[in-house]
Amino acid sequence: MTAELTTDRLRLRALTEADTDAVVAVFADPEMSRFFTADFSDPDQARATVARRLAYDGPEGQGHWVVEHEGEVIGVAHLRPSSELPGDVAELGYYIAAKHAGKGFATEAGRALVDHGLTTLGLPAVWALVHEDNAASLAITRRLGFLDVGSGMHYGDVHRVLVALPTAHGRPHHIELWVPDLARAERSWGWLLQRLGWREFQRWPDGVSWRLGPTYLVVEASPARAGGPHERLRPGLNHLALHVATHAEVDELAAGGHGWRPLFADRFPYAGGKPHYAAYLENDDGFEVELVALEHRRDGDTFTQPG
């Protein structure tokens, strides 16, 4: 189900069958089909594309939207797995009626969808395919921060291939855990983090850190440490949750070892509730990690979360 998105001037809501006539009107101007191989100014072709969009069944939070301004449908947009690029990567598209061109509506709608994809959905990237002669749309993607990574034959003609990536703004810089025994902590945390792709970053007499991208995690047996052992059920840190690429890797890590033991094993892999495919582990110092599968399963033409 697609989320409703709002901007200063626009409302983006899920496309419905009741929007068909309004969308046909958006594409009635032949200028709207200038960079398509199909002529959507033909009402039958426009209705057929609306029907295809209505039949779409994809990942939660992605899909097709109508773009409204002051209650009027002025365009359509999508953020859904690409039919042209490999790997079911998320592809952005936006179409604003020609009579509303030049008012910044496409940029506003595109920014809302890119932010939704990268921030709300946590997608690793948002892609766009823009006809190489569509200067106005290429300018929009530049304003939205897309990078041009080449060109290829898509949708029957040459298109630029563009990608928007997350920024570090607002994301964790580092996480610091104070531990009672550095060697014991390094045995468990070092093994797990390196299995997940982290690499040793810094080392000093009382601590060590591992880094993945711009974020690093510190374990330190600080001489300034006070109090007793870590207890995850008291106020403070309960657990860390880390992404794991596949179900199979979660299954492998769920067995524990290297200072980790399974938690909630009788409810694995849905101890957190379906469709949350995850393993929970606790180490010898009482720290808990949750290892959450990124993988989505595809059954026929239907995308589902794991489960």
PDB file of N, CA, C and O in Angstrom, residues 168 172-175 189-190 192-204 208-219 242:
ATOM      1  N   ALA A 168      24.624  10.983   4.475  1.00  0.00           N
ATOM      2  CA  ALA A 168      24.931  10.658   5.874  1.00  0.00           C
ATOM      3  C   ALA A 168      24.175  11.553   6.846  1.00  0.00           C
ATOM      4  O   ALA A 168      24.186  11.307   8.050  1.00  0.00           O
ATOM      5  N   PRO A 172      23.551   7.614  12.130  1.00  0.00           N
ATOM      6  CA  PRO A 172      24.500   7.455  13.245  1.00  0.00           C
ATOM      7  C   PRO A 172      25.937   7.693  12.803  1.00  0.00           C
ATOM      8  O   PRO A 172      26.362   7.181  11.766  1.00  0.00           O
ATOM      9  N   HIS A 173      26.677   8.452  13.591  1.00  0.00           N
ATOM     10  CA  HIS A 173      28.102   8.636  13.353  1.00  0.00           C
ATOM     11  C   HIS A 173      28.869   7.467  13.969  1.00  0.00           C
ATOM     12  O   HIS A 173      29.667   6.820  13.306  1.00  0.00           O
ATOM     13  N   HIS A 174      28.599   7.182  15.250  1.00  0.00           N
ATOM     14  CA  HIS A 174      29.174   5.995  15.873  1.00  0.00           C
ATOM     15  C   HIS A 174      28.344   5.595  17.082  1.00  0.00           C
ATOM     16  O   HIS A 174      27.541   6.380  17.599  1.00  0.00           O
ATOM     17  N   ILE A 175      28.525   4.370  17.512  1.00  0.00           N
ATOM     18  CA  ILE A 175      27.884   3.818  18.703  1.00  0.00           C
ATOM     19  C   ILE A 175      28.994   3.329  19.622  1.00  0.00           C
ATOM     20  O   ILE A 175      29.932   2.661  19.157  1.00  0.00           O
ATOM     21  N   TRP A 189      31.909  -9.384  19.661  1.00  0.00           N
ATOM     22  CA  TRP A 189      31.581  -8.286  18.734  1.00  0.00           C
ATOM     23  C   TRP A 189      32.467  -8.315  17.496  1.00  0.00           C
ATOM     24  O   TRP A 189      31.992  -8.087  16.385  1.00  0.00           O
ATOM     25  N   GLY A 190      33.753  -8.562  17.673  1.00  0.00           N
ATOM     26  CA  GLY A 190      34.655  -8.586  16.525  1.00  0.00           C
ATOM     27  C   GLY A 190      34.272  -9.662  15.530  1.00  0.00           C
ATOM     28  O   GLY A 190      34.252  -9.427  14.312  1.00  0.00           O
ATOM     29  N   LEU A 192      31.248 -11.130  15.103  1.00  0.00           N
ATOM     30  CA  LEU A 192      29.964 -10.847  14.464  1.00  0.00           C
ATOM     31  C   LEU A 192      30.075  -9.709  13.461  1.00  0.00           C
ATOM     32  O   LEU A 192      29.614  -9.823  12.314  1.00  0.00           O
ATOM     33  N   LEU A 193      30.686  -8.604  13.866  1.00  0.00           N
ATOM     34  CA  LEU A 193      30.753  -7.450  12.973  1.00  0.00           C
ATOM     35  C   LEU A 193      31.558  -7.761  11.715  1.00  0.00           C
ATOM     36  O   LEU A 193      31.181  -7.350  10.610  1.00  0.00           O
ATOM     37  N   GLN A 194      32.641  -8.482  11.858  1.00  0.00           N
ATOM     38  CA  GLN A 194      33.424  -8.821  10.662  1.00  0.00           C
ATOM     39  C   GLN A 194      32.668  -9.792   9.757  1.00  0.00           C
ATOM     40  O   GLN A 194      32.803  -9.734   8.537  1.00  0.00           O
ATOM     41  N   ARG A 195      31.848 -10.668  10.324  1.00  0.00           N
ATOM     42  CA  ARG A 195      30.998 -11.516   9.496  1.00  0.00           C
ATOM     43  C   ARG A 195      30.001 -10.688   8.683  1.00  0.00           C
ATOM     44  O   ARG A 195      29.603 -11.075   7.582  1.00  0.00           O
ATOM     45  N   LEU A 196      29.615  -9.539   9.212  1.00  0.00           N
ATOM     46  CA  LEU A 196      28.642  -8.674   8.545  1.00  0.00           C
ATOM     47  C   LEU A 196      29.301  -7.608   7.674  1.00  0.00           C
ATOM     48  O   LEU A 196      28.626  -6.725   7.159  1.00  0.00           O
ATOM     49  N   GLY A 197      30.614  -7.686   7.510  1.00  0.00           N
ATOM     50  CA  GLY A 197      31.294  -6.769   6.596  1.00  0.00           C
ATOM     51  C   GLY A 197      31.964  -5.583   7.237  1.00  0.00           C
ATOM     52  O   GLY A 197      32.557  -4.759   6.538  1.00  0.00           O
ATOM     53  N   TRP A 198      31.883  -5.441   8.558  1.00  0.00           N
ATOM     54  CA  TRP A 198      32.592  -4.359   9.233  1.00  0.00           C
ATOM     55  C   TRP A 198      34.090  -4.698   9.270  1.00  0.00           C
ATOM     56  O   TRP A 198      34.483  -5.859   9.259  1.00  0.00           O
ATOM     57  N   ARG A 199      34.911  -3.670   9.329  1.00  0.00           N
ATOM     58  CA  ARG A 199      36.361  -3.855   9.395  1.00  0.00           C
ATOM     59  C   ARG A 199      36.938  -3.054  10.557  1.00  0.00           C
ATOM     60  O   ARG A 199      36.440  -1.967  10.889  1.00  0.00           O
ATOM     61  N   GLU A 200      38.001  -3.613  11.167  1.00  0.00           N
ATOM     62  CA  GLU A 200      38.611  -2.903  12.288  1.00  0.00           C
ATOM     63  C   GLU A 200      39.022  -1.503  11.849  1.00  0.00           C
ATOM     64  O   GLU A 200      39.627  -1.304  10.781  1.00  0.00           O
ATOM     65  N   PHE A 201      38.708  -0.535  12.715  1.00  0.00           N
ATOM     66  CA  PHE A 201      38.915   0.873  12.372  1.00  0.00           C
ATOM     67  C   PHE A 201      40.019   1.493  13.221  1.00  0.00           C
ATOM     68  O   PHE A 201      40.987   2.037  12.708  1.00  0.00           O
ATOM     69  N   GLN A 202      39.888   1.403  14.547  1.00  0.00           N
ATOM     70  CA  GLN A 202      40.875   1.988  15.447  1.00  0.00           C
ATOM     71  C   GLN A 202      41.094   1.053  16.624  1.00  0.00           C
ATOM     72  O   GLN A 202      40.214   0.269  16.983  1.00  0.00           O
ATOM     73  N   ARG A 203      42.264   1.160  17.250  1.00  0.00           N
ATOM     74  CA  ARG A 203      42.580   0.336  18.423  1.00  0.00           C
ATOM     75  C   ARG A 203      43.435   1.171  19.382  1.00  0.00           C
ATOM     76  O   ARG A 203      44.315   1.922  18.954  1.00  0.00           O
ATOM     77  N   TRP A 204      43.160   1.059  20.680  1.00  0.00           N
ATOM     78  CA  TRP A 204      43.924   1.736  21.717  1.00  0.00           C
ATOM     79  C   TRP A 204      43.914   0.824  22.947  1.00  0.00           C
ATOM     80  O   TRP A 204      43.213  -0.200  22.954  1.00  0.00           O
ATOM     81  N   VAL A 208      38.561  -0.889  21.061  1.00  0.00           N
ATOM     82  CA  VAL A 208      38.721  -1.169  19.647  1.00  0.00           C
ATOM     83  C   VAL A 208      37.417  -0.785  18.952  1.00  0.00           C
ATOM     84  O   VAL A 208      36.348  -0.789  19.580  1.00  0.00           O
ATOM     85  N   SER A 209      37.489  -0.417  17.680  1.00  0.00           N
ATOM     86  CA  SER A 209      36.283  -0.074  16.937  1.00  0.00           C
ATOM     87  C   SER A 209      36.309  -0.750  15.575  1.00  0.00           C
ATOM     88  O   SER A 209      37.368  -1.099  15.051  1.00  0.00           O
ATOM     89  N   TRP A 210      35.109  -0.939  15.018  1.00  0.00           N
ATOM     90  CA  TRP A 210      34.928  -1.492  13.681  1.00  0.00           C
ATOM     91  C   TRP A 210      34.049  -0.546  12.892  1.00  0.00           C
ATOM     92  O   TRP A 210      33.142   0.095  13.447  1.00  0.00           O
ATOM     93  N   ARG A 211      34.288  -0.467  11.591  1.00  0.00           N
ATOM     94  CA  ARG A 211      33.601   0.526  10.759  1.00  0.00           C
ATOM     95  C   ARG A 211      32.912  -0.145   9.577  1.00  0.00           C
ATOM     96  O   ARG A 211      33.436  -1.085   8.972  1.00  0.00           O
ATOM     97  N   LEU A 212      31.730   0.376   9.246  1.00  0.00           N
ATOM     98  CA  LEU A 212      31.006   0.002   8.027  1.00  0.00           C
ATOM     99  C   LEU A 212      30.477   1.284   7.416  1.00  0.00           C
ATOM    100  O   LEU A 212      29.606   1.940   7.988  1.00  0.00           O
ATOM    101  N   GLY A 213      31.032   1.658   6.259  1.00  0.00           N
ATOM    102  CA  GLY A 213      30.653   2.936   5.658  1.00  0.00           C
ATOM    103  C   GLY A 213      31.021   4.080   6.581  1.00  0.00           C
ATOM    104  O   GLY A 213      32.096   4.088   7.190  1.00  0.00           O
ATOM    105  N   PRO A 214      30.110   5.055   6.762  1.00  0.00           N
ATOM    106  CA  PRO A 214      30.446   6.205   7.607  1.00  0.00           C
ATOM    107  C   PRO A 214      30.232   5.958   9.093  1.00  0.00           C
ATOM    108  O   PRO A 214      30.521   6.826   9.913  1.00  0.00           O
ATOM    109  N   THR A 215      29.741   4.783   9.478  1.00  0.00           N
ATOM    110  CA  THR A 215      29.399   4.511  10.876  1.00  0.00           C
ATOM    111  C   THR A 215      30.402   3.539  11.492  1.00  0.00           C
ATOM    112  O   THR A 215      30.829   2.593  10.835  1.00  0.00           O
ATOM    113  N   TYR A 216      30.767   3.784  12.743  1.00  0.00           N
ATOM    114  CA  TYR A 216      31.626   2.822  13.419  1.00  0.00           C
ATOM    115  C   TYR A 216      31.069   2.513  14.803  1.00  0.00           C
ATOM    116  O   TYR A 216      30.292   3.279  15.386  1.00  0.00           O
ATOM    117  N   LEU A 217      31.441   1.331  15.305  1.00  0.00           N
ATOM    118  CA  LEU A 217      31.012   0.869  16.624  1.00  0.00           C
ATOM    119  C   LEU A 217      32.239   0.653  17.489  1.00  0.00           C
ATOM    120  O   LEU A 217      33.207   0.037  17.056  1.00  0.00           O
ATOM    121  N   VAL A 218      32.173   1.186  18.703  1.00  0.00           N
ATOM    122  CA  VAL A 218      33.288   1.124  19.658  1.00  0.00           C
ATOM    123  C   VAL A 218      32.921   0.193  20.805  1.00  0.00           C
ATOM    124  O   VAL A 218      31.796   0.255  21.322  1.00  0.00           O
ATOM    125  N   VAL A 219      33.832  -0.674  21.196  1.00  0.00           N
ATOM    126  CA  VAL A 219      33.733  -1.338  22.501  1.00  0.00           C
ATOM    127  C   VAL A 219      34.947  -0.901  23.307  1.00  0.00           C
ATOM    128  O   VAL A 219      36.080  -0.908  22.821  1.00  0.00           O
ATOM    129  N   LEU A 242      20.845  -5.033  13.532  1.00  0.00           N
ATOM    130  CA  LEU A 242      21.699  -4.907  12.369  1.00  0.00           C
ATOM    131  C   LEU A 242      21.084  -5.658  11.190  1.00  0.00           C
ATOM    132  O   LEU A 242      20.500  -6.732  11.365  1.00  0.00           O
TER     133      LEU A 242
END
